Every structure is written in structure tokens, then in C-alpha cells.
Coordinates of C-alpha atoms in Angstrom, one line a residue:
M382 CA 182.5 -36.5 222.5
K383 CA 182.4 -34.1 225.5
L384 CA 179.1 -32.7 224.3
R385 CA 177.6 -36.3 224.1
M386 CA 178.8 -37.0 227.6
L387 CA 177.2 -33.9 229.0
L388 CA 173.9 -34.6 227.2
A389 CA 174.0 -38.2 228.6
G390 CA 174.5 -36.7 232.1
T391 CA 171.5 -34.5 231.5
A392 CA 169.3 -37.5 230.6
L393 CA 170.4 -39.2 233.9
M394 CA 169.5 -36.1 235.9
I395 CA 166.0 -36.1 234.3
A396 CA 165.6 -39.8 235.0
L397 CA 166.4 -39.2 238.7
G398 CA 163.7 -36.5 238.8
V399 CA 166.0 -33.6 239.6
G400 CA 164.5 -30.1 239.0
T401 CA 161.4 -28.4 240.3
G402 CA 159.4 -25.3 240.3
A403 CA 157.4 -22.9 238.3
P404 CA 157.3 -19.1 238.9
R405 CA 154.1 -17.3 239.8
G406 CA 152.5 -16.2 236.5
A407 CA 154.8 -18.5 234.5
A408 CA 155.2 -22.2 234.0
P409 CA 158.3 -23.0 232.1
G410 CA 158.4 -26.6 233.2
G411 CA 159.1 -28.7 236.2
S412 CA 156.7 -30.3 238.8
G413 CA 157.9 -29.0 242.2
P414 CA 156.7 -26.4 244.6
E415 CA 155.9 -23.1 242.9
G416 CA 158.5 -20.4 243.3
A417 CA 160.7 -22.4 245.7
E418 CA 163.7 -20.3 246.8
V419 CA 167.3 -21.3 246.2
P420 CA 170.4 -19.7 247.8
L421 CA 172.9 -17.7 245.8
G422 CA 176.6 -17.0 245.8
V423 CA 177.0 -13.3 245.3
G424 CA 179.9 -11.4 243.7
A425 CA 179.9 -7.6 243.4
R426 CA 182.1 -5.2 241.6
A427 CA 181.8 -1.5 241.4
L428 CA 181.2 0.1 238.0
Q429 CA 183.3 3.1 237.2
P430 CA 181.5 6.0 235.5
S431 CA 183.3 7.6 232.5
T432 CA 183.6 11.3 231.5
C433 CA 180.4 12.9 230.3
A434 CA 179.9 14.2 226.8
R435 CA 176.1 14.2 226.7
S436 CA 176.2 12.0 223.5
F437 CA 177.7 8.9 222.1
L438 CA 181.3 8.9 220.7
A439 CA 181.7 6.9 217.5
H440 CA 184.8 4.6 217.1
D441 CA 185.6 2.6 214.0
L442 CA 186.4 -1.0 214.6
P443 CA 189.0 -3.1 212.5
H444 CA 186.4 -5.0 210.6
A445 CA 184.1 -4.5 207.7
A446 CA 181.5 -7.1 206.7
Q447 CA 181.5 -7.9 203.0
G448 CA 179.3 -9.5 200.4
R449 CA 180.7 -11.9 197.9
Q450 CA 180.7 -9.3 195.1
Q451 CA 181.1 -5.6 195.0
P452 CA 178.8 -3.8 195.0
A453 CA 176.5 -6.2 196.6
R454 CA 173.6 -7.7 194.6
G455 CA 170.5 -9.6 195.7
Y456 CA 170.7 -11.4 199.0
D457 CA 174.4 -10.4 199.5
G458 CA 172.9 -7.1 200.5
N459 CA 171.4 -8.6 203.6
G460 CA 174.7 -8.6 205.5
S461 CA 175.4 -10.4 208.7
G462 CA 175.3 -10.2 212.5
V463 CA 177.4 -9.4 215.5
A464 CA 177.6 -11.1 218.9
L465 CA 178.8 -9.8 222.3
G466 CA 180.1 -11.7 225.3
D467 CA 183.0 -12.2 227.7
L468 CA 184.9 -14.8 225.7
N469 CA 188.0 -15.2 227.9
E470 CA 186.4 -14.5 231.3
D471 CA 188.5 -11.4 232.0
G472 CA 185.5 -9.3 232.9
L473 CA 185.4 -7.4 229.6
I474 CA 182.9 -8.0 226.9
D475 CA 184.4 -9.1 223.5
I476 CA 182.9 -8.9 220.0
A477 CA 182.4 -11.5 217.4
F478 CA 181.4 -10.7 213.8
A479 CA 179.8 -13.0 211.2
N480 CA 180.9 -12.2 207.7
Q481 CA 179.3 -13.4 204.5
G482 CA 182.1 -12.5 202.2
G483 CA 185.1 -13.6 204.2
E484 CA 186.4 -15.0 207.5
A485 CA 184.6 -14.4 210.8
V486 CA 186.3 -12.0 213.2
V487 CA 186.8 -11.9 217.0
L488 CA 187.8 -8.6 218.6
W489 CA 189.2 -9.3 222.1
N490 CA 188.6 -6.4 224.5
Q491 CA 191.9 -5.2 225.9
G492 CA 190.3 -2.5 228.1
G493 CA 189.9 1.2 227.4
L494 CA 187.9 0.2 224.2
K495 CA 191.0 -1.2 222.6
F496 CA 190.7 -4.5 220.8
R497 CA 193.0 -7.3 219.5
K498 CA 191.8 -8.8 216.2
T499 CA 191.8 -12.5 215.4
T500 CA 190.0 -14.4 212.6
L501 CA 188.2 -17.8 212.4
D502 CA 188.0 -20.0 209.3
A503 CA 184.2 -19.8 209.4
L504 CA 183.1 -18.7 205.9
S505 CA 179.9 -17.3 204.5
T506 CA 178.4 -16.7 207.9
R507 CA 175.2 -14.9 208.7
A508 CA 174.0 -15.1 212.3
V509 CA 176.4 -15.4 215.3
A510 CA 175.7 -16.1 219.0
A511 CA 178.0 -16.5 222.0
V512 CA 176.6 -19.5 224.0
D513 CA 178.1 -22.1 226.3
V514 CA 177.1 -25.1 224.2
N515 CA 179.1 -27.8 226.0
A516 CA 178.5 -26.4 229.6
D517 CA 182.1 -26.0 230.5
G518 CA 181.7 -22.4 231.7
W519 CA 183.2 -20.7 228.6
L520 CA 181.1 -19.0 225.9
D521 CA 181.5 -20.8 222.6
L522 CA 180.5 -19.3 219.2
T523 CA 177.9 -20.6 216.8
F524 CA 177.2 -19.4 213.3
T525 CA 174.7 -19.9 210.6
H526 CA 175.8 -20.0 206.9
N527 CA 174.5 -19.0 203.5
L528 CA 173.8 -22.6 202.5
G529 CA 174.9 -25.0 205.2
T530 CA 174.0 -26.2 208.6
P531 CA 175.0 -24.2 211.8
S532 CA 178.6 -24.5 212.9
Y533 CA 180.0 -24.7 216.4
W534 CA 183.3 -23.3 217.5
Q535 CA 184.4 -24.5 220.9
N536 CA 186.1 -22.0 223.3
L537 CA 189.6 -23.2 224.2
R538 CA 189.4 -21.6 227.7
G539 CA 189.9 -18.1 226.3
R540 CA 192.8 -19.0 224.1
G541 CA 190.9 -19.2 220.9
F542 CA 188.3 -21.5 219.2
A543 CA 188.3 -24.8 217.5
P544 CA 185.6 -26.3 215.2
A545 CA 183.4 -29.0 216.8
E546 CA 180.3 -30.9 216.0
L547 CA 176.6 -30.4 216.8
P548 CA 175.5 -34.1 216.4
G549 CA 172.1 -34.4 214.8
V550 CA 171.8 -30.8 213.6
R551 CA 171.3 -31.4 209.9
Y552 CA 169.0 -28.8 208.3
R553 CA 170.2 -25.7 206.6
A554 CA 169.7 -22.5 208.6
Y555 CA 169.8 -18.7 208.2
S556 CA 168.6 -17.7 211.6
M557 CA 168.9 -19.5 215.0
L558 CA 167.9 -19.2 218.6
W559 CA 169.4 -20.9 221.7
D560 CA 167.3 -21.0 224.8
D561 CA 166.1 -23.2 227.7
L562 CA 162.5 -23.1 226.6
D563 CA 161.1 -25.6 229.0
G564 CA 163.2 -24.7 232.0
D565 CA 164.8 -28.1 232.4
G566 CA 168.4 -26.8 232.5
R567 CA 169.3 -27.9 229.0
L568 CA 169.6 -25.8 225.9
E569 CA 167.4 -26.2 222.9
L570 CA 168.4 -24.9 219.5
V571 CA 165.9 -23.6 217.0
T572 CA 166.9 -22.9 213.4
A573 CA 165.0 -21.6 210.4
S574 CA 166.0 -21.3 206.7
Y575 CA 165.7 -18.4 204.3
D576 CA 164.3 -20.3 201.4
A577 CA 164.7 -17.5 198.9
I578 CA 168.5 -17.8 199.1
L579 CA 168.4 -21.6 198.9
E580 CA 166.2 -21.4 195.8
A581 CA 168.4 -18.8 194.1
E582 CA 171.7 -20.6 194.9
L583 CA 170.8 -24.3 194.7
R584 CA 167.9 -24.1 192.1
H585 CA 166.7 -27.6 191.3
G586 CA 169.0 -29.0 194.0
F587 CA 166.8 -27.2 196.6
L588 CA 163.5 -27.9 194.9
F589 CA 164.1 -31.7 194.9
S590 CA 165.6 -31.8 198.3
E591 CA 163.9 -32.3 201.7
G592 CA 164.1 -28.6 202.2
A593 CA 164.7 -27.0 205.6
G594 CA 162.1 -24.8 207.2
T595 CA 161.8 -24.2 211.0
V596 CA 163.3 -26.9 213.2
L597 CA 163.3 -27.4 217.0
Y598 CA 166.4 -29.4 218.2
R599 CA 166.2 -31.0 221.6
P600 CA 169.2 -32.4 223.4
T601 CA 169.5 -36.2 223.7
P602 CA 172.4 -38.4 225.0
E603 CA 173.6 -38.7 221.4
G604 CA 173.4 -35.1 220.4
F605 CA 170.3 -33.3 219.2
E606 CA 166.9 -34.6 218.0
A607 CA 165.2 -32.6 215.3
R608 CA 161.5 -31.8 215.2
R609 CA 160.5 -29.9 212.1
L610 CA 157.8 -27.4 212.9
A611 CA 157.4 -26.0 209.3
R612 CA 158.7 -27.2 206.0
N613 CA 159.1 -23.7 204.6
A614 CA 160.6 -20.5 206.0
Q615 CA 161.8 -17.1 205.0
A616 CA 163.1 -16.4 208.4
L617 CA 165.3 -13.4 209.1
G618 CA 164.5 -13.4 212.9
L619 CA 163.4 -15.8 215.7
S620 CA 162.3 -15.0 219.2
A621 CA 161.0 -16.8 222.4
F622 CA 158.0 -14.8 223.7
D623 CA 154.9 -15.8 225.7
A624 CA 152.4 -14.9 223.0
S625 CA 149.7 -17.2 224.4
N626 CA 149.9 -15.6 227.9
D627 CA 150.1 -18.9 229.7
G628 CA 153.5 -18.4 231.3
K629 CA 155.4 -20.4 228.8
R630 CA 157.4 -18.8 226.0
D631 CA 156.4 -19.7 222.5
L632 CA 158.5 -19.6 219.4
I633 CA 158.0 -16.6 217.1
V634 CA 159.3 -16.9 213.5
G635 CA 159.7 -13.7 211.5
N636 CA 159.3 -14.4 207.8
D637 CA 160.2 -12.2 204.8
F638 CA 158.0 -11.9 201.6
D639 CA 154.5 -13.3 201.5
L640 CA 155.0 -16.1 204.0
P641 CA 153.3 -14.8 207.2
D642 CA 155.1 -14.8 210.6
M643 CA 154.5 -18.0 212.5
V644 CA 153.9 -18.6 216.2
F645 CA 154.3 -22.1 217.6
E646 CA 152.9 -22.7 221.1
Q647 CA 155.2 -24.3 223.6
G648 CA 154.1 -27.8 224.6
T649 CA 152.2 -29.0 221.5
W650 CA 154.3 -26.8 219.2
E651 CA 151.2 -26.3 217.0
Q652 CA 150.8 -23.1 215.2
I653 CA 148.6 -20.4 216.8
R654 CA 147.6 -16.9 215.7
P655 CA 147.7 -14.5 218.6
F656 CA 148.4 -11.3 216.7
P657 CA 145.8 -9.7 214.4
R658 CA 148.5 -8.2 212.3
T659 CA 152.3 -8.7 211.9
S660 CA 155.1 -7.1 210.0
Q661 CA 155.0 -8.2 206.3
H662 CA 158.7 -8.7 205.9
T663 CA 160.0 -9.2 209.4
M664 CA 163.8 -8.6 209.8
G665 CA 164.1 -9.3 213.6
F666 CA 162.6 -9.1 217.0
S667 CA 163.3 -7.4 220.3
V668 CA 161.4 -8.1 223.6
A669 CA 161.2 -5.4 226.3
D670 CA 158.9 -4.1 229.0
I671 CA 158.7 -0.5 227.7
D672 CA 156.3 0.8 230.3
N673 CA 157.5 -1.2 233.3
D674 CA 154.0 -2.7 233.8
G675 CA 155.4 -6.3 234.1
R676 CA 154.1 -7.4 230.7
P677 CA 156.8 -7.5 228.0
E678 CA 156.1 -6.2 224.5
L679 CA 157.4 -7.7 221.2
F680 CA 158.9 -5.3 218.6
S681 CA 159.5 -6.3 215.0
T682 CA 161.4 -4.4 212.3
D683 CA 160.4 -4.1 208.6
M684 CA 160.8 -1.7 205.6
K685 CA 158.9 1.5 205.6
P686 CA 160.2 5.0 204.7
D687 CA 159.7 7.9 207.0
F688 CA 157.5 10.1 204.9
R689 CA 158.6 13.2 206.9
D690 CA 162.2 12.6 205.7
L691 CA 161.9 14.0 202.1
K692 CA 165.5 13.2 201.1
A693 CA 165.1 9.5 202.1
L694 CA 161.7 9.3 200.6
A695 CA 163.0 10.5 197.2
A696 CA 165.3 7.5 197.1
W697 CA 162.3 5.2 197.8
I698 CA 159.9 6.7 195.2
P699 CA 161.2 4.9 192.1
L700 CA 161.0 1.6 193.9
M701 CA 157.4 2.4 195.0
Q702 CA 156.4 3.4 191.5
K703 CA 157.6 0.1 190.2
G704 CA 155.1 -1.6 192.5
Y705 CA 157.9 -3.5 194.3
S706 CA 156.3 -6.6 195.8
R707 CA 157.9 -6.2 199.2
L708 CA 156.1 -2.9 199.8
T709 CA 152.6 -4.4 199.4
R710 CA 150.3 -5.5 202.1
S711 CA 148.9 -9.0 202.7
A712 CA 145.9 -10.3 204.6
V713 CA 147.8 -10.3 207.9
G714 CA 151.0 -8.4 207.2
R715 CA 151.9 -4.7 206.9
P716 CA 155.2 -3.5 205.6
E717 CA 156.1 -1.6 208.8
N718 CA 157.6 -2.0 212.2
M719 CA 155.2 -3.3 214.8
L720 CA 155.0 -3.2 218.6
Q721 CA 152.7 -6.0 219.9
V722 CA 151.2 -4.9 223.2
R723 CA 149.0 -7.2 225.3
S724 CA 145.7 -6.0 226.7
S725 CA 142.6 -7.7 228.1
Q726 CA 141.2 -7.9 224.6
G727 CA 144.4 -9.5 223.1
Y728 CA 147.2 -7.9 221.2
R729 CA 147.2 -4.5 219.5
N730 CA 150.0 -2.8 217.5
R731 CA 151.1 0.5 219.1
A732 CA 154.1 1.2 216.8
Y733 CA 152.2 3.8 214.7
E734 CA 150.8 5.8 217.6
L735 CA 154.2 5.8 219.3
G736 CA 156.0 6.9 216.0
L737 CA 158.0 3.7 215.8
D738 CA 156.4 2.2 212.6
A739 CA 158.6 3.9 209.9
T740 CA 162.3 3.8 210.4
G741 CA 163.4 3.0 206.8
W742 CA 164.8 -0.2 205.4
S743 CA 165.4 -1.5 208.9
W744 CA 167.4 -4.5 210.1
S745 CA 168.4 -4.9 213.8
G746 CA 166.3 -3.0 216.2
K747 CA 166.8 -3.5 220.0
F748 CA 165.7 -1.9 223.2
G749 CA 168.0 -0.9 226.0
D750 CA 168.1 1.9 228.6
L751 CA 170.6 4.1 226.9
D752 CA 170.3 7.1 229.2
N753 CA 169.8 5.2 232.5
D754 CA 166.5 6.7 233.4
G755 CA 164.7 3.5 234.1
Y756 CA 162.9 3.1 230.7
E757 CA 164.2 1.2 227.7
D758 CA 165.0 3.2 224.6
L759 CA 165.0 1.9 221.0
Y760 CA 167.9 1.8 218.4
V761 CA 167.3 0.7 214.8
V762 CA 169.9 0.3 212.1
N763 CA 169.0 0.9 208.5
G764 CA 170.1 0.9 204.8
M765 CA 170.3 -1.4 201.8
I766 CA 172.8 -2.2 199.1
D767 CA 171.6 -4.0 195.9
A768 CA 173.1 -2.9 192.6
D769 CA 170.1 -4.5 190.7
L770 CA 167.3 -3.1 192.9
F771 CA 168.8 0.3 193.4
G772 CA 170.6 0.7 190.1
Y773 CA 169.3 4.3 189.9
L774 CA 171.2 5.2 193.1
P775 CA 175.0 5.8 193.4
G776 CA 176.7 2.5 194.2
G777 CA 173.3 0.7 194.2
E778 CA 172.9 1.9 197.8
L779 CA 169.9 3.1 199.7
V780 CA 171.6 5.4 202.2
E781 CA 169.6 5.9 205.4
E782 CA 170.3 7.1 208.9
N783 CA 170.1 4.8 211.9
R784 CA 167.4 5.9 214.3
V785 CA 167.3 6.2 218.1
F786 CA 164.2 6.9 220.1
R787 CA 164.2 8.0 223.7
N788 CA 161.5 6.4 225.9
R789 CA 159.8 9.1 227.9
G790 CA 158.2 7.4 230.9
G791 CA 156.7 4.5 228.9
Q792 CA 154.1 6.7 227.3
R793 CA 155.9 8.2 224.3
F794 CA 159.1 8.1 222.3
E795 CA 161.1 11.0 220.9
R796 CA 163.9 11.2 218.3
K797 CA 167.3 12.2 219.7
P798 CA 169.6 13.4 216.9
D799 CA 171.9 15.0 219.5
W800 CA 172.9 11.6 220.8
N801 CA 175.2 11.2 217.7
L802 CA 173.8 7.8 216.6
A803 CA 172.6 8.7 213.1
S804 CA 175.2 6.7 211.2
R805 CA 174.6 6.2 207.5
R806 CA 177.0 3.3 206.9
S807 CA 174.4 0.6 206.0
G808 CA 174.0 -1.2 209.4
R809 CA 172.8 -4.8 209.6
G810 CA 173.7 -6.6 212.8
M811 CA 173.7 -4.7 216.1
S812 CA 173.9 -5.4 219.8
L813 CA 174.1 -3.5 223.1
A814 CA 176.3 -4.1 226.2
D815 CA 178.6 -2.2 228.6
L816 CA 182.0 -2.8 226.9
D817 CA 184.0 -0.5 229.2
N818 CA 182.4 -1.3 232.6
D819 CA 181.3 2.2 233.3
G820 CA 177.6 1.4 233.9
D821 CA 176.0 2.3 230.6
L822 CA 175.1 0.6 227.4
D823 CA 177.5 0.9 224.4
I824 CA 176.4 -0.1 220.9
V825 CA 178.2 -2.2 218.3
V826 CA 177.0 -2.2 214.7
S827 CA 178.1 -4.4 211.8
N828 CA 178.0 -2.3 208.7
L829 CA 178.0 -3.8 205.2
G830 CA 180.9 -2.7 203.1
N831 CA 182.0 -0.1 205.7
P832 CA 184.0 -0.3 209.0
A833 CA 182.0 -1.6 211.9
Q834 CA 181.3 1.0 214.6
L835 CA 181.3 1.1 218.4
F836 CA 179.3 3.9 219.9
E837 CA 180.7 4.7 223.3
N838 CA 178.0 5.9 225.7
R839 CA 178.9 9.2 227.3
L840 CA 175.3 10.4 228.1
C841 CA 175.9 10.2 231.8
G842 CA 172.2 9.9 232.7
G843 CA 171.2 8.2 235.9
R844 CA 172.8 5.2 237.7
S845 CA 172.7 1.5 236.8
V846 CA 172.8 -2.1 238.1
E847 CA 174.2 -4.9 236.0
V848 CA 173.7 -8.7 236.5
E849 CA 175.3 -11.8 235.3
L850 CA 173.9 -15.2 236.3
R851 CA 175.7 -18.6 236.7
W852 CA 173.8 -21.8 237.1
E853 CA 176.3 -24.4 238.3
G854 CA 175.5 -28.0 237.9
S855 CA 173.1 -27.4 235.0
F856 CA 173.7 -27.5 231.2
N857 CA 172.4 -24.0 230.9
T858 CA 175.3 -22.4 232.7
R859 CA 174.3 -18.8 231.8
A860 CA 170.7 -19.3 232.8
L861 CA 169.3 -18.5 229.3
G862 CA 165.6 -17.7 229.8
A863 CA 165.9 -16.5 233.4
Q864 CA 164.0 -13.4 234.3
V865 CA 165.5 -10.8 236.6
L866 CA 163.5 -8.1 238.4
L867 CA 165.1 -5.0 239.9
Y868 CA 163.0 -3.3 242.6
T869 CA 163.4 0.4 243.5
D870 CA 161.2 2.5 245.8
K871 CA 159.1 3.4 242.8
H872 CA 159.3 0.8 240.1
R873 CA 159.9 -2.8 239.2
L874 CA 162.1 -3.3 236.2
W875 CA 162.1 -6.5 234.1
R876 CA 164.9 -8.1 232.0
Q877 CA 165.4 -11.6 230.6
V878 CA 168.6 -13.4 229.7
T879 CA 168.7 -14.1 225.9
A880 CA 171.3 -15.4 223.5
I881 CA 170.2 -13.7 220.3
S882 CA 167.8 -11.0 219.1
G883 CA 167.3 -8.3 216.5
Y884 CA 168.7 -9.3 213.1
L885 CA 171.1 -12.3 213.4
S886 CA 172.9 -10.8 216.4
G887 CA 173.9 -12.3 219.7
D888 CA 173.3 -10.7 223.1
A889 CA 175.8 -10.7 226.0
P890 CA 174.5 -12.7 229.0
R891 CA 174.9 -9.6 231.2
L892 CA 171.7 -7.7 232.0
H893 CA 171.7 -3.9 232.4
F894 CA 169.2 -1.8 234.4
G895 CA 169.2 1.9 234.3
V896 CA 167.9 3.7 237.4
D897 CA 166.6 7.2 237.7
P898 CA 168.8 9.2 240.1
S899 CA 165.8 10.1 242.2
E900 CA 165.0 6.4 243.0
E901 CA 166.4 4.1 245.7
V902 CA 167.6 0.7 244.6
R903 CA 166.4 -2.0 246.9
R904 CA 166.7 -5.6 245.7
L905 CA 167.1 -8.0 242.8
E906 CA 164.8 -11.1 242.3
V907 CA 165.8 -13.9 240.0
I908 CA 163.3 -16.3 238.5
W909 CA 165.4 -19.1 237.2
P910 CA 164.4 -21.0 234.1
D911 CA 163.0 -23.9 236.1
G912 CA 160.8 -21.5 238.1
K913 CA 162.8 -21.3 241.4
R914 CA 163.6 -17.9 242.8
S915 CA 166.4 -16.1 244.5
E916 CA 166.6 -12.6 246.1
V917 CA 169.5 -10.4 247.0
V918 CA 169.9 -6.8 248.3
A919 CA 171.1 -4.6 245.5
R920 CA 172.8 -1.2 245.2
A921 CA 173.4 1.1 242.3
G922 CA 176.7 1.3 240.5
T923 CA 177.4 -2.4 240.9
L924 CA 177.9 -5.4 238.6
F925 CA 176.5 -8.5 240.4
T926 CA 177.5 -12.0 239.6
L927 CA 174.8 -14.3 241.1
T928 CA 175.7 -18.0 241.2
R929 CA 173.1 -20.7 241.9
K930 CA 174.8 -23.7 243.4
E931 CA 171.8 -26.1 243.5
R932 CA 171.4 -28.4 240.5
P933 CA 168.2 -28.3 238.4

């Protein structure tokens, strides 16, 4: 009921014509003066650096994602995601795990990287995101499931969660995306199915049903209204990315198998083809400005062995000799990671030349400035368990190391084995955030059949600035879709507030900027989802909470 009341209030605001603006170089929606400035309430808290170890320290967490059978077979081997966010508003980022083979788990951050475990009666879950669905200021949890529609667990003001409804959300979904795509201060939901699982599990029941596919849900006074963009999907990942270079973020659908990735242009929501090539079996996406030129890139993960790693390659060879279909090329797809970089001639894939194309059987891959030098690094988690496919390997498991790549000035990447991130526990979901408020990014990985891991960042590189946004009076309280720019005396760093990325894994609505110690931090600029702007003087070593009081 509360969700319906909020959506009805949104409709009234739109009818009154409230909400203006579109940023320079972007046009997310609205009809008012371009780049109009809005005042901010500013909160600031010092970040406390931790002891240095020049690497990450690995901690086991009290959760292990499971399949429905042991060892995993078929699509049970795909595992599930993890989400990060401050769920009880105590200033510490908590962890939520989806779990295909059991209950979902919440780990409440008690400080000092200690956690209190609770469970949710959410079963057979795949993706998870921490989003303020009902705009009450508290992050709720939403999950996708093996066979059902997404579920919504309302936050009880930090005391726990209770199941609630998403009226009008009716199609089965494997992946999901929450965002304010058109900048009107309301959240859209995008879902997409993984038809291979539905066909395997439901058989004739799926073949003779209305199916699922890719669906855009827009809020209405009654709940959500569905617009089906595609009747079929094999979607392991979704992303909002301005592929058409018109200032409006489009919808990117990453499909597995022979179904090509799809791009739906915002506005008409018709399919376009901006990329000459895409990953053949896309597992997930990450958006980052890797060279600080102001133009974000789109990274996708896939399955391709590193031919320099002879031990890992030996495990792949029997599969390759069988002519396994998922290792073959198509007209537009290649079975490898891709980095889509925009140029004056369109997009080109730079993953191969940067050494990012072959990381193994890869799932979640995300960018973040791990060493606080001003450039975003890349972490990718790997491995596969399938007793049928890998019957020739012990436990039916393809064991591979996770890979980390240090960004060297936006021009090249280098492997960093000394960072102690080469876990071999069959990672699936993964997200990055500062869980101990010391100013650097920690990493949480959901491993299939093994304890989840928290990698505590002890690199002690440069300095940092962290930012949380609040948009009071809107129904997008965490300003999903907002862009934040940090200006130093040498660079302009770009970040965007997102709810989910990588493989099925939710992002904390707290942005992190690493800053080289030789640079002077000057100011932050916020481009709100409706295009209006705000500026504030910044300083290193600080977590800023920036609150916009004006309604959209």
C-alpha cells in the first residue's frame, strides 16, 4: 500500500510539472534550464587509514553459496550474487548474499570487519540488490529467483526485513537492473530471463507459456507497468550505458549462448547495434572511465582461458577438443572479455591489446581504484563447477585463479599477484566498497560451495574521497544514475551511482575516488539524474554526504 501511495504521489508531481534540467553533454530527461544549480546540505566525516601490509588480507565470511545438489550440475554451477549497502544507517556497509541452494543471508557490519549473521526466507535466489524501493530512506533488498518473479524485502528501519509486493512485476527474471533512466526522480526496474534454465526446468510448461524475455517496468500510481522489449533472453547481465552517445543511457542486455547481446536505445526503446563485436557469452558488465578522459568504457566478461597459464589451459583442453559450443564464435560475438571504447569512428574493442581479454571462466568483473592512485583497476572472479561438463576433473570443478589488473595511468594494465587476490574458490558474485571506513576499497566475493571471502585492502596507496548522495523529496532517494566528478589540480575523475553491476551483484550507493598523493583535491561536482548540478569544495580523506533538498 505504501508503495502505491508513493507512486501516486510521483504521478501528481509530474502532473504539476515539477523537475527540470539536463546536463551539458547529457540529456536524461526534463525540460528546464540546462545544468541549473541546486543547493546542497553537506555532511563530512574523516576516513581513518588502517595499518599497511602492501597487499590484501583475506577473511572468511560465515556464508557459503550452494547449489541444489552436490557437486553442482548444469546451471546450478552458475552460483549467485552479493550486494553491499548500509542497511541500518549506522555508517557501516553491510553484506547481503543471494543463495540458490538455501536461504539468503545478511551480514550486519559490527565494525572492525566483524559481522552478525541473519537469514531471510528468500529461496533459490540469484541476483541481489540493495535499493530504496519505497523511498522511505532505508535500503531494501530485491532478489531474482531461479524460476519466479523478483521478490522485494522491505527494510524495517534497520531491524530486519519483511516480504512485500512489487505490483505489476509479473515476468520471470534471472538478472535485474534498478535505475532512474529518464531522470524524473522515479526508479525503473529492468528484468531479463535466462531462458536456458526455464526450458530445462519447466520444459513444455515454458514452451507453451508467454515466456519472459527483457522487460522494462515503469512506475505508475498502481505499481509498475511492463513493456516487453524482447520475448527471448539468455541474460546473465544488464547495464545502463550511453551506447548511442546522445547523453541518454541505453539498456545493454548481456546474453549467453548464441543469442547476441542487445542494446535498446532510450526513448524509442528500439534495438540498435553500436558495437561491431560483443562478447559471445556475456556474464556481466562494468562501466568505468579507465583513462580519465571523461568518456566511460563498457567492460564485459566471458569465458576464455589464458593461454600463458599452462596448468589452467590443460584443464580446458578436453572441453575444447569436444568442440564445446560455448567456445565457438558467431557473426557478432567472440568468446572473450571485451572493453568497448568510444572513438570518433565508433566503438572498438581494446581488451586484447590491454591484456584483459582472457581471464578464464569469468563471472563478476568490476573496476575500482584499489591502490588509490587515481585510476580504476580491474578485478575478475573465475571458476566453474559442473559434474557433467567437467567430469574429467576432480569434483567436476574447473579451478582457476581470480585475476587483478593494476591500471597504469590509463594506458596499460599489469597483473599484481603480490596483492594476494588470486583466490581459487570458484567465485561468482563480487562487489567492492569501503567496509571499514579507512578510505580504500575492500572486496567481497560469493564463492560457490566454499566460504565467501572479504579481502581487506591494506595496500595503503594514495588518498581518497568518498561520496554518498541523498535526494530528498524524490522517489530516487539515493540518486541512482547521478554522475559525480572529482576535480584535482591535474585530473577530473568520473563516477556514477549504480545499484547493480558485474554478475548479479549489487553496488553500494557510496562512490570512491582514489587520489594520487602528489595531486591537490579541489572540488566535487554532482550532475543529478534530472540534469541539475551542485558543487562543493572537497578535501582528501573525507566521506561526504551530499543532500539535495529541492524536489525533482
